[in-house]
Amino acid sequence: MTAPRFDSTIHAATRLQLCAMLAEVDAIDFAAVREDLGISDSVLSKHVKVLADEGYVAVKTYKSGGRSRKRLAFTKIGAQAYAGHIAELKRLIG
Amino acid sequence: MENDETSELSPADALASTRAGREAIARRIRVPWQWDAGEAVSIGIFMALIAYTSPPWTTMVISGWAIVFLGMVEARRRRTGIVAGGNTRRTFDPLHLVVLVVTLGVFTLGMIAGARWWDGIPVVTAVIAAGVILGGYRWINRRAVARVLAGS
């Protein structure tokens, strides 16, 4: 059980959605996240950078069909921070 | 950007955002039955072919099937945009092992029975195995979608 802990880095609507997606998979394509969140490349990149700078998200580049693509995954501390943040939100709601 | 999004976000709103994220993933992992049927039929055909071939054809059948099957797995991954290696608690469902064991059991029994009694038995068992895989895959997919939506 993760200890409840508010995390201001995660606590933004877009980043919460992004983290909720990452928490359910091993990794997900950047393009798939952008499509589901309905935001532009640049906006998603900014959110990813905020999480990556905290060490919460790992970005991997790979080649597919001759094109360079990005894939996002939670790091261990990112997954722990998200779980702690969710626990705190649930605690606040009661 | 960060301040605009965080300032008015109540805990309830925040949890609603996470639910939206989970629903997006659930939509992506919900696999149409035709995809599962394609994989199940390919495994069934492979099992039937293996029962009636001998070296060096066996190697060719295994190689050909492996290419087709891995291609199907990659096509599925590209469709969803999700990597689910099955090696984490989130994406691994123990039902995968049950389906694998039952399928191998059916295949082995078919081979033994085919050698002892009737040549047609491996075909029958291949059809049964394909049915087990199709049923298993659909069940696993439903469980995965339900688990994601529940956030458990």
PDB file of C-alpha atoms in Angstrom:
ATOM      1  CA  MET A   1       0.000   0.000   0.000  1.00  0.00           C
ATOM      2  CA  THR A   2       1.452   3.338  -1.066  1.00  0.00           C
ATOM      3  CA  ALA A   3       1.500   6.142   1.488  1.00  0.00           C
ATOM      4  CA  PRO A   4      -0.747   9.088   0.526  1.00  0.00           C
ATOM      5  CA  ARG A   5       1.370  11.991  -0.701  1.00  0.00           C
ATOM      6  CA  PHE A   6       0.234  15.045  -2.649  1.00  0.00           C
ATOM      7  CA  ASP A   7       2.391  15.634  -5.712  1.00  0.00           C
ATOM      8  CA  SER A   8       2.115  19.068  -7.333  1.00  0.00           C
ATOM      9  CA  THR A   9       4.026  17.889 -10.405  1.00  0.00           C
ATOM     10  CA  ILE A  10       1.336  15.354 -11.220  1.00  0.00           C
ATOM     11  CA  HIS A  11      -1.598  17.489 -10.092  1.00  0.00           C
ATOM     12  CA  ALA A  12      -2.601  19.021 -13.424  1.00  0.00           C
ATOM     13  CA  ALA A  13      -5.550  17.723 -15.429  1.00  0.00           C
ATOM     14  CA  THR A  14      -3.557  16.736 -18.511  1.00  0.00           C
ATOM     15  CA  ARG A  15      -0.715  15.189 -16.541  1.00  0.00           C
ATOM     16  CA  LEU A  16      -3.152  13.287 -14.359  1.00  0.00           C
ATOM     17  CA  GLN A  17      -4.764  11.813 -17.470  1.00  0.00           C
ATOM     18  CA  LEU A  18      -1.360  11.018 -18.897  1.00  0.00           C
ATOM     19  CA  CYS A  19      -0.233   9.368 -15.645  1.00  0.00           C
ATOM     20  CA  ALA A  20      -3.481   7.384 -15.426  1.00  0.00           C
ATOM     21  CA  MET A  21      -2.757   6.036 -18.903  1.00  0.00           C
ATOM     22  CA  LEU A  22       0.870   5.225 -18.129  1.00  0.00           C
ATOM     23  CA  ALA A  23      -0.114   3.459 -14.914  1.00  0.00           C
ATOM     24  CA  GLU A  24      -2.079   0.872 -16.888  1.00  0.00           C
ATOM     25  CA  VAL A  25       0.533  -0.128 -19.452  1.00  0.00           C
ATOM     26  CA  ASP A  26       4.183  -1.065 -19.784  1.00  0.00           C
ATOM     27  CA  ALA A  27       4.643   1.696 -22.366  1.00  0.00           C
ATOM     28  CA  ILE A  28       2.562   3.674 -24.846  1.00  0.00           C
ATOM     29  CA  ASP A  29       3.294   5.508 -28.076  1.00  0.00           C
ATOM     30  CA  PHE A  30       3.544   9.288 -27.835  1.00  0.00           C
ATOM     31  CA  ALA A  31       1.180   9.588 -30.824  1.00  0.00           C
ATOM     32  CA  ALA A  32      -1.447   7.421 -29.116  1.00  0.00           C
ATOM     33  CA  VAL A  33      -1.390   9.606 -26.006  1.00  0.00           C
ATOM     34  CA  ARG A  34      -1.607  12.802 -28.079  1.00  0.00           C
ATOM     35  CA  GLU A  35      -4.585  11.395 -29.965  1.00  0.00           C
ATOM     36  CA  ASP A  36      -6.422  10.325 -26.803  1.00  0.00           C
ATOM     37  CA  LEU A  37      -5.768  13.553 -24.921  1.00  0.00           C
ATOM     38  CA  GLY A  38      -6.715  15.638 -27.959  1.00  0.00           C
ATOM     39  CA  ILE A  39      -3.768  17.998 -27.606  1.00  0.00           C
ATOM     40  CA  SER A  40      -0.942  19.084 -29.878  1.00  0.00           C
ATOM     41  CA  ASP A  41       2.543  17.597 -30.034  1.00  0.00           C
ATOM     42  CA  SER A  42       4.070  20.657 -28.420  1.00  0.00           C
ATOM     43  CA  VAL A  43       1.620  20.764 -25.492  1.00  0.00           C
ATOM     44  CA  LEU A  44       2.090  17.070 -24.788  1.00  0.00           C
ATOM     45  CA  SER A  45       5.861  17.454 -25.082  1.00  0.00           C
ATOM     46  CA  LYS A  46       5.771  20.159 -22.406  1.00  0.00           C
ATOM     47  CA  HIS A  47       3.800  17.959 -20.028  1.00  0.00           C
ATOM     48  CA  VAL A  48       6.065  15.003 -20.698  1.00  0.00           C
ATOM     49  CA  LYS A  49       9.117  17.184 -20.077  1.00  0.00           C
ATOM     50  CA  VAL A  50       7.745  18.289 -16.695  1.00  0.00           C
ATOM     51  CA  LEU A  51       7.280  14.654 -15.678  1.00  0.00           C
ATOM     52  CA  ALA A  52      10.576  13.529 -17.220  1.00  0.00           C
ATOM     53  CA  ASP A  53      12.505  16.281 -15.416  1.00  0.00           C
ATOM     54  CA  GLU A  54      11.191  14.878 -12.130  1.00  0.00           C
ATOM     55  CA  GLY A  55      12.299  11.422 -13.214  1.00  0.00           C
ATOM     56  CA  TYR A  56       8.705  10.180 -13.395  1.00  0.00           C
ATOM     57  CA  VAL A  57       8.541   9.340 -17.090  1.00  0.00           C
ATOM     58  CA  ALA A  58      11.060   7.719 -19.405  1.00  0.00           C
ATOM     59  CA  VAL A  59      10.988   8.623 -23.092  1.00  0.00           C
ATOM     60  CA  LYS A  60      12.387   6.124 -25.562  1.00  0.00           C
ATOM     61  CA  THR A  61      12.888   6.774 -29.263  1.00  0.00           C
ATOM     62  CA  TYR A  62      12.538   3.929 -31.735  1.00  0.00           C
ATOM     63  CA  LYS A  63      12.330   3.447 -35.482  1.00  0.00           C
ATOM     64  CA  SER A  64       9.144   2.168 -37.086  1.00  0.00           C
ATOM     65  CA  GLY A  65       8.410   2.153 -40.796  1.00  0.00           C
ATOM     66  CA  GLY A  66      11.515   4.262 -41.397  1.00  0.00           C
ATOM     67  CA  ARG A  67      10.249   6.971 -39.045  1.00  0.00           C
ATOM     68  CA  SER A  68      11.452   7.946 -35.639  1.00  0.00           C
ATOM     69  CA  ARG A  69       8.789   7.577 -32.935  1.00  0.00           C
ATOM     70  CA  LYS A  70       8.642   8.147 -29.206  1.00  0.00           C
ATOM     71  CA  ARG A  71       7.334   5.833 -26.535  1.00  0.00           C
ATOM     72  CA  LEU A  72       6.475   6.825 -22.966  1.00  0.00           C
ATOM     73  CA  ALA A  73       6.684   4.735 -19.825  1.00  0.00           C
ATOM     74  CA  PHE A  74       6.456   5.329 -16.101  1.00  0.00           C
ATOM     75  CA  THR A  75       9.658   4.991 -14.143  1.00  0.00           C
ATOM     76  CA  LYS A  76       9.491   3.194 -10.819  1.00  0.00           C
ATOM     77  CA  ILE A  77       9.466   6.438  -8.847  1.00  0.00           C
ATOM     78  CA  GLY A  78       6.906   7.889 -11.245  1.00  0.00           C
ATOM     79  CA  ALA A  79       4.560   4.969 -10.629  1.00  0.00           C
ATOM     80  CA  GLN A  80       5.076   5.314  -6.870  1.00  0.00           C
ATOM     81  CA  ALA A  81       4.482   9.085  -6.948  1.00  0.00           C
ATOM     82  CA  TYR A  82       1.288   8.634  -8.965  1.00  0.00           C
ATOM     83  CA  ALA A  83      -0.001   5.897  -6.643  1.00  0.00           C
ATOM     84  CA  GLY A  84       0.758   8.104  -3.633  1.00  0.00           C
ATOM     85  CA  HIS A  85      -0.988  11.072  -5.237  1.00  0.00           C
ATOM     86  CA  ILE A  86      -4.107   9.029  -6.007  1.00  0.00           C
ATOM     87  CA  ALA A  87      -4.133   7.710  -2.452  1.00  0.00           C
ATOM     88  CA  GLU A  88      -3.946  11.293  -1.163  1.00  0.00           C
ATOM     89  CA  LEU A  89      -6.792  12.446  -3.439  1.00  0.00           C
ATOM     90  CA  LYS A  90      -8.948   9.573  -2.200  1.00  0.00           C
ATOM     91  CA  ARG A  91      -8.045  10.407   1.388  1.00  0.00           C
ATOM     92  CA  LEU A  92      -9.044  14.049   0.857  1.00  0.00           C
ATOM     93  CA  ILE A  93     -12.385  13.054  -0.597  1.00  0.00           C
ATOM     94  CA  GLY A  94     -12.872  10.644   2.245  1.00  0.00           C
TER      95      GLY A  94
ATOM     96  CA  MET B   1       0.564  26.202 -18.062  1.00  0.00           C
ATOM     97  CA  GLU B   2       1.006  24.208 -14.887  1.00  0.00           C
ATOM     98  CA  ASN B   3      -0.493  26.918 -12.659  1.00  0.00           C
ATOM     99  CA  ASP B   4      -3.555  27.324 -14.880  1.00  0.00           C
ATOM    100  CA  GLU B   5      -4.310  23.634 -14.652  1.00  0.00           C
ATOM    101  CA  THR B   6      -3.595  23.016 -10.983  1.00  0.00           C
ATOM    102  CA  SER B   7      -5.091  26.083  -9.301  1.00  0.00           C
ATOM    103  CA  GLU B   8      -8.754  25.093  -9.585  1.00  0.00           C
ATOM    104  CA  LEU B   9      -8.421  21.343  -9.697  1.00  0.00           C
ATOM    105  CA  SER B  10     -10.340  19.791  -6.807  1.00  0.00           C
ATOM    106  CA  PRO B  11      -9.602  16.233  -5.656  1.00  0.00           C
ATOM    107  CA  ALA B  12     -12.855  15.099  -7.300  1.00  0.00           C
ATOM    108  CA  ASP B  13     -11.914  16.808 -10.579  1.00  0.00           C
ATOM    109  CA  ALA B  14      -8.469  15.272 -10.384  1.00  0.00           C
ATOM    110  CA  LEU B  15      -9.872  11.781  -9.917  1.00  0.00           C
ATOM    111  CA  ALA B  16     -12.267  12.422 -12.817  1.00  0.00           C
ATOM    112  CA  SER B  17      -9.217  13.234 -14.965  1.00  0.00           C
ATOM    113  CA  THR B  18      -7.606   9.937 -14.049  1.00  0.00           C
ATOM    114  CA  ARG B  19     -10.835   8.139 -14.941  1.00  0.00           C
ATOM    115  CA  ALA B  20     -10.776   9.798 -18.369  1.00  0.00           C
ATOM    116  CA  GLY B  21      -7.227   8.518 -18.833  1.00  0.00           C
ATOM    117  CA  ARG B  22      -8.210   4.988 -17.857  1.00  0.00           C
ATOM    118  CA  GLU B  23     -11.188   5.073 -20.211  1.00  0.00           C
ATOM    119  CA  ALA B  24      -8.881   6.074 -23.065  1.00  0.00           C
ATOM    120  CA  ILE B  25      -6.658   3.071 -22.338  1.00  0.00           C
ATOM    121  CA  ALA B  26      -9.702   0.790 -22.047  1.00  0.00           C
ATOM    122  CA  ARG B  27     -10.859   1.901 -25.521  1.00  0.00           C
ATOM    123  CA  ARG B  28      -7.432   1.096 -26.903  1.00  0.00           C
ATOM    124  CA  ILE B  29      -7.068  -2.357 -25.382  1.00  0.00           C
ATOM    125  CA  ARG B  30     -10.611  -3.444 -26.283  1.00  0.00           C
ATOM    126  CA  VAL B  31      -9.739  -5.887 -29.060  1.00  0.00           C
ATOM    127  CA  PRO B  32     -12.302  -6.692 -31.803  1.00  0.00           C
ATOM    128  CA  TRP B  33     -13.078 -10.437 -31.812  1.00  0.00           C
ATOM    129  CA  GLN B  34     -11.738 -10.789 -35.362  1.00  0.00           C
ATOM    130  CA  TRP B  35      -8.194 -10.128 -34.128  1.00  0.00           C
ATOM    131  CA  ASP B  36      -8.409 -12.852 -31.512  1.00  0.00           C
ATOM    132  CA  ALA B  37     -10.059 -15.187 -34.020  1.00  0.00           C
ATOM    133  CA  GLY B  38      -7.222 -14.586 -36.487  1.00  0.00           C
ATOM    134  CA  GLU B  39      -4.594 -15.536 -33.909  1.00  0.00           C
ATOM    135  CA  ALA B  40      -6.590 -18.549 -32.686  1.00  0.00           C
ATOM    136  CA  VAL B  41      -7.115 -19.878 -36.230  1.00  0.00           C
ATOM    137  CA  SER B  42      -3.420 -19.400 -37.065  1.00  0.00           C
ATOM    138  CA  ILE B  43      -2.418 -21.401 -33.986  1.00  0.00           C
ATOM    139  CA  GLY B  44      -4.993 -24.103 -34.855  1.00  0.00           C
ATOM    140  CA  ILE B  45      -3.686 -24.388 -38.424  1.00  0.00           C
ATOM    141  CA  PHE B  46      -0.130 -24.531 -37.113  1.00  0.00           C
ATOM    142  CA  MET B  47      -0.994 -27.368 -34.729  1.00  0.00           C
ATOM    143  CA  ALA B  48      -2.717 -29.350 -37.462  1.00  0.00           C
ATOM    144  CA  LEU B  49       0.193 -28.856 -39.869  1.00  0.00           C
ATOM    145  CA  ILE B  50       2.773 -29.849 -37.264  1.00  0.00           C
ATOM    146  CA  ALA B  51       0.925 -33.119 -36.664  1.00  0.00           C
ATOM    147  CA  TYR B  52       1.161 -34.118 -40.325  1.00  0.00           C
ATOM    148  CA  THR B  53       4.630 -32.943 -41.271  1.00  0.00           C
ATOM    149  CA  SER B  54       8.032 -34.409 -40.677  1.00  0.00           C
ATOM    150  CA  PRO B  55      11.525 -32.871 -40.923  1.00  0.00           C
ATOM    151  CA  PRO B  56      12.622 -30.815 -42.782  1.00  0.00           C
ATOM    152  CA  TRP B  57       9.078 -29.544 -43.418  1.00  0.00           C
ATOM    153  CA  THR B  58       8.422 -29.211 -39.692  1.00  0.00           C
ATOM    154  CA  THR B  59      11.110 -26.542 -39.398  1.00  0.00           C
ATOM    155  CA  MET B  60       9.650 -24.642 -42.332  1.00  0.00           C
ATOM    156  CA  VAL B  61       6.151 -24.782 -40.851  1.00  0.00           C
ATOM    157  CA  ILE B  62       7.419 -23.555 -37.474  1.00  0.00           C
ATOM    158  CA  SER B  63       9.434 -20.740 -39.086  1.00  0.00           C
ATOM    159  CA  GLY B  64       6.587 -19.665 -41.363  1.00  0.00           C
ATOM    160  CA  TRP B  65       4.067 -19.690 -38.554  1.00  0.00           C
ATOM    161  CA  ALA B  66       6.401 -17.795 -36.217  1.00  0.00           C
ATOM    162  CA  ILE B  67       6.752 -15.015 -38.814  1.00  0.00           C
ATOM    163  CA  VAL B  68       2.985 -14.826 -39.349  1.00  0.00           C
ATOM    164  CA  PHE B  69       2.205 -14.917 -35.624  1.00  0.00           C
ATOM    165  CA  LEU B  70       4.808 -12.320 -34.662  1.00  0.00           C
ATOM    166  CA  GLY B  71       3.488 -10.139 -37.506  1.00  0.00           C
ATOM    167  CA  MET B  72      -0.022 -10.401 -36.036  1.00  0.00           C
ATOM    168  CA  VAL B  73       1.246  -9.498 -32.560  1.00  0.00           C
ATOM    169  CA  GLU B  74       3.110  -6.474 -33.952  1.00  0.00           C
ATOM    170  CA  ALA B  75       0.049  -5.396 -35.970  1.00  0.00           C
ATOM    171  CA  ARG B  76      -2.024  -5.546 -32.797  1.00  0.00           C
ATOM    172  CA  ARG B  77       0.566  -3.486 -30.918  1.00  0.00           C
ATOM    173  CA  ARG B  78       0.618  -0.854 -33.657  1.00  0.00           C
ATOM    174  CA  ARG B  79      -3.166  -0.701 -33.692  1.00  0.00           C
ATOM    175  CA  THR B  80      -3.359  -0.010 -29.965  1.00  0.00           C
ATOM    176  CA  GLY B  81      -0.114   1.953 -29.648  1.00  0.00           C
ATOM    177  CA  ILE B  82       0.419   0.158 -26.368  1.00  0.00           C
ATOM    178  CA  VAL B  83       3.277  -2.028 -25.264  1.00  0.00           C
ATOM    179  CA  ALA B  84       2.008  -4.676 -22.899  1.00  0.00           C
ATOM    180  CA  GLY B  85       4.810  -7.125 -22.504  1.00  0.00           C
ATOM    181  CA  GLY B  86       2.907  -9.074 -19.904  1.00  0.00           C
ATOM    182  CA  ASN B  87       5.804  -8.923 -17.493  1.00  0.00           C
ATOM    183  CA  THR B  88       4.261  -6.487 -15.060  1.00  0.00           C
ATOM    184  CA  ARG B  89       1.456  -6.952 -12.603  1.00  0.00           C
ATOM    185  CA  ARG B  90      -0.626  -4.437 -14.552  1.00  0.00           C
ATOM    186  CA  THR B  91      -0.623  -6.246 -17.843  1.00  0.00           C
ATOM    187  CA  PHE B  92      -0.065  -9.850 -16.872  1.00  0.00           C
ATOM    188  CA  ASP B  93      -3.135 -11.985 -16.353  1.00  0.00           C
ATOM    189  CA  PRO B  94      -2.528 -15.483 -14.912  1.00  0.00           C
ATOM    190  CA  LEU B  95      -5.260 -16.657 -17.273  1.00  0.00           C
ATOM    191  CA  HIS B  96      -2.630 -16.477 -20.029  1.00  0.00           C
ATOM    192  CA  LEU B  97      -0.845 -19.388 -18.354  1.00  0.00           C
ATOM    193  CA  VAL B  98      -4.071 -21.365 -18.016  1.00  0.00           C
ATOM    194  CA  VAL B  99      -4.836 -20.920 -21.722  1.00  0.00           C
ATOM    195  CA  LEU B 100      -1.260 -21.906 -22.608  1.00  0.00           C
ATOM    196  CA  VAL B 101      -1.317 -25.064 -20.463  1.00  0.00           C
ATOM    197  CA  VAL B 102      -4.762 -26.155 -21.697  1.00  0.00           C
ATOM    198  CA  THR B 103      -3.771 -25.544 -25.335  1.00  0.00           C
ATOM    199  CA  LEU B 104      -0.527 -27.496 -25.001  1.00  0.00           C
ATOM    200  CA  GLY B 105      -2.392 -30.262 -23.162  1.00  0.00           C
ATOM    201  CA  VAL B 106      -4.994 -30.541 -25.926  1.00  0.00           C
ATOM    202  CA  PHE B 107      -2.258 -30.511 -28.571  1.00  0.00           C
ATOM    203  CA  THR B 108      -0.219 -33.221 -26.825  1.00  0.00           C
ATOM    204  CA  LEU B 109      -3.267 -35.442 -26.306  1.00  0.00           C
ATOM    205  CA  GLY B 110      -4.162 -34.964 -29.983  1.00  0.00           C
ATOM    206  CA  MET B 111      -0.684 -36.048 -31.085  1.00  0.00           C
ATOM    207  CA  ILE B 112      -0.716 -39.123 -28.852  1.00  0.00           C
ATOM    208  CA  ALA B 113      -4.268 -40.122 -29.773  1.00  0.00           C
ATOM    209  CA  GLY B 114      -3.584 -39.484 -33.464  1.00  0.00           C
ATOM    210  CA  ALA B 115      -0.593 -41.827 -33.399  1.00  0.00           C
ATOM    211  CA  ARG B 116      -2.533 -44.595 -31.621  1.00  0.00           C
ATOM    212  CA  TRP B 117      -6.057 -44.480 -33.008  1.00  0.00           C
ATOM    213  CA  TRP B 118      -7.188 -42.237 -35.812  1.00  0.00           C
ATOM    214  CA  ASP B 119      -5.199 -39.915 -38.096  1.00  0.00           C
ATOM    215  CA  GLY B 120      -7.906 -37.270 -38.012  1.00  0.00           C
ATOM    216  CA  ILE B 121      -7.678 -36.653 -34.270  1.00  0.00           C
ATOM    217  CA  PRO B 122      -4.974 -33.921 -34.501  1.00  0.00           C
ATOM    218  CA  VAL B 123      -7.300 -31.874 -36.727  1.00  0.00           C
ATOM    219  CA  VAL B 124     -10.116 -32.217 -34.200  1.00  0.00           C
ATOM    220  CA  THR B 125      -7.802 -31.237 -31.333  1.00  0.00           C
ATOM    221  CA  ALA B 126      -6.427 -28.300 -33.352  1.00  0.00           C
ATOM    222  CA  VAL B 127     -10.000 -27.018 -33.737  1.00  0.00           C
ATOM    223  CA  ILE B 128     -10.604 -27.494 -30.000  1.00  0.00           C
ATOM    224  CA  ALA B 129      -7.318 -25.724 -29.177  1.00  0.00           C
ATOM    225  CA  ALA B 130      -8.270 -22.797 -31.449  1.00  0.00           C
ATOM    226  CA  GLY B 131     -11.597 -22.595 -29.616  1.00  0.00           C
ATOM    227  CA  VAL B 132      -9.857 -22.604 -26.236  1.00  0.00           C
ATOM    228  CA  ILE B 133      -7.520 -19.817 -27.366  1.00  0.00           C
ATOM    229  CA  LEU B 134     -10.328 -17.711 -28.811  1.00  0.00           C
ATOM    230  CA  GLY B 135     -12.442 -18.106 -25.658  1.00  0.00           C
ATOM    231  CA  GLY B 136      -9.423 -17.481 -23.438  1.00  0.00           C
ATOM    232  CA  TYR B 137      -8.303 -14.384 -25.323  1.00  0.00           C
ATOM    233  CA  ARG B 138     -11.791 -12.865 -25.246  1.00  0.00           C
ATOM    234  CA  TRP B 139     -12.047 -13.533 -21.525  1.00  0.00           C
ATOM    235  CA  ILE B 140      -8.578 -12.090 -20.838  1.00  0.00           C
ATOM    236  CA  ASN B 141      -9.448  -8.985 -22.861  1.00  0.00           C
ATOM    237  CA  ARG B 142     -12.703  -8.428 -20.988  1.00  0.00           C
ATOM    238  CA  ARG B 143     -10.906  -8.819 -17.669  1.00  0.00           C
ATOM    239  CA  ALA B 144      -8.215  -6.356 -18.752  1.00  0.00           C
ATOM    240  CA  VAL B 145     -10.790  -3.737 -19.815  1.00  0.00           C
ATOM    241  CA  ALA B 146     -12.713  -4.184 -16.558  1.00  0.00           C
ATOM    242  CA  ARG B 147      -9.507  -3.962 -14.509  1.00  0.00           C
ATOM    243  CA  VAL B 148      -8.409  -0.752 -16.240  1.00  0.00           C
ATOM    244  CA  LEU B 149     -11.827   0.891 -15.817  1.00  0.00           C
ATOM    245  CA  ALA B 150     -11.904  -0.097 -12.155  1.00  0.00           C
ATOM    246  CA  GLY B 151      -8.383   1.249 -11.671  1.00  0.00           C
ATOM    247  CA  SER B 152      -7.571  -1.724  -9.483  1.00  0.00           C
TER     248      SER B 152
END
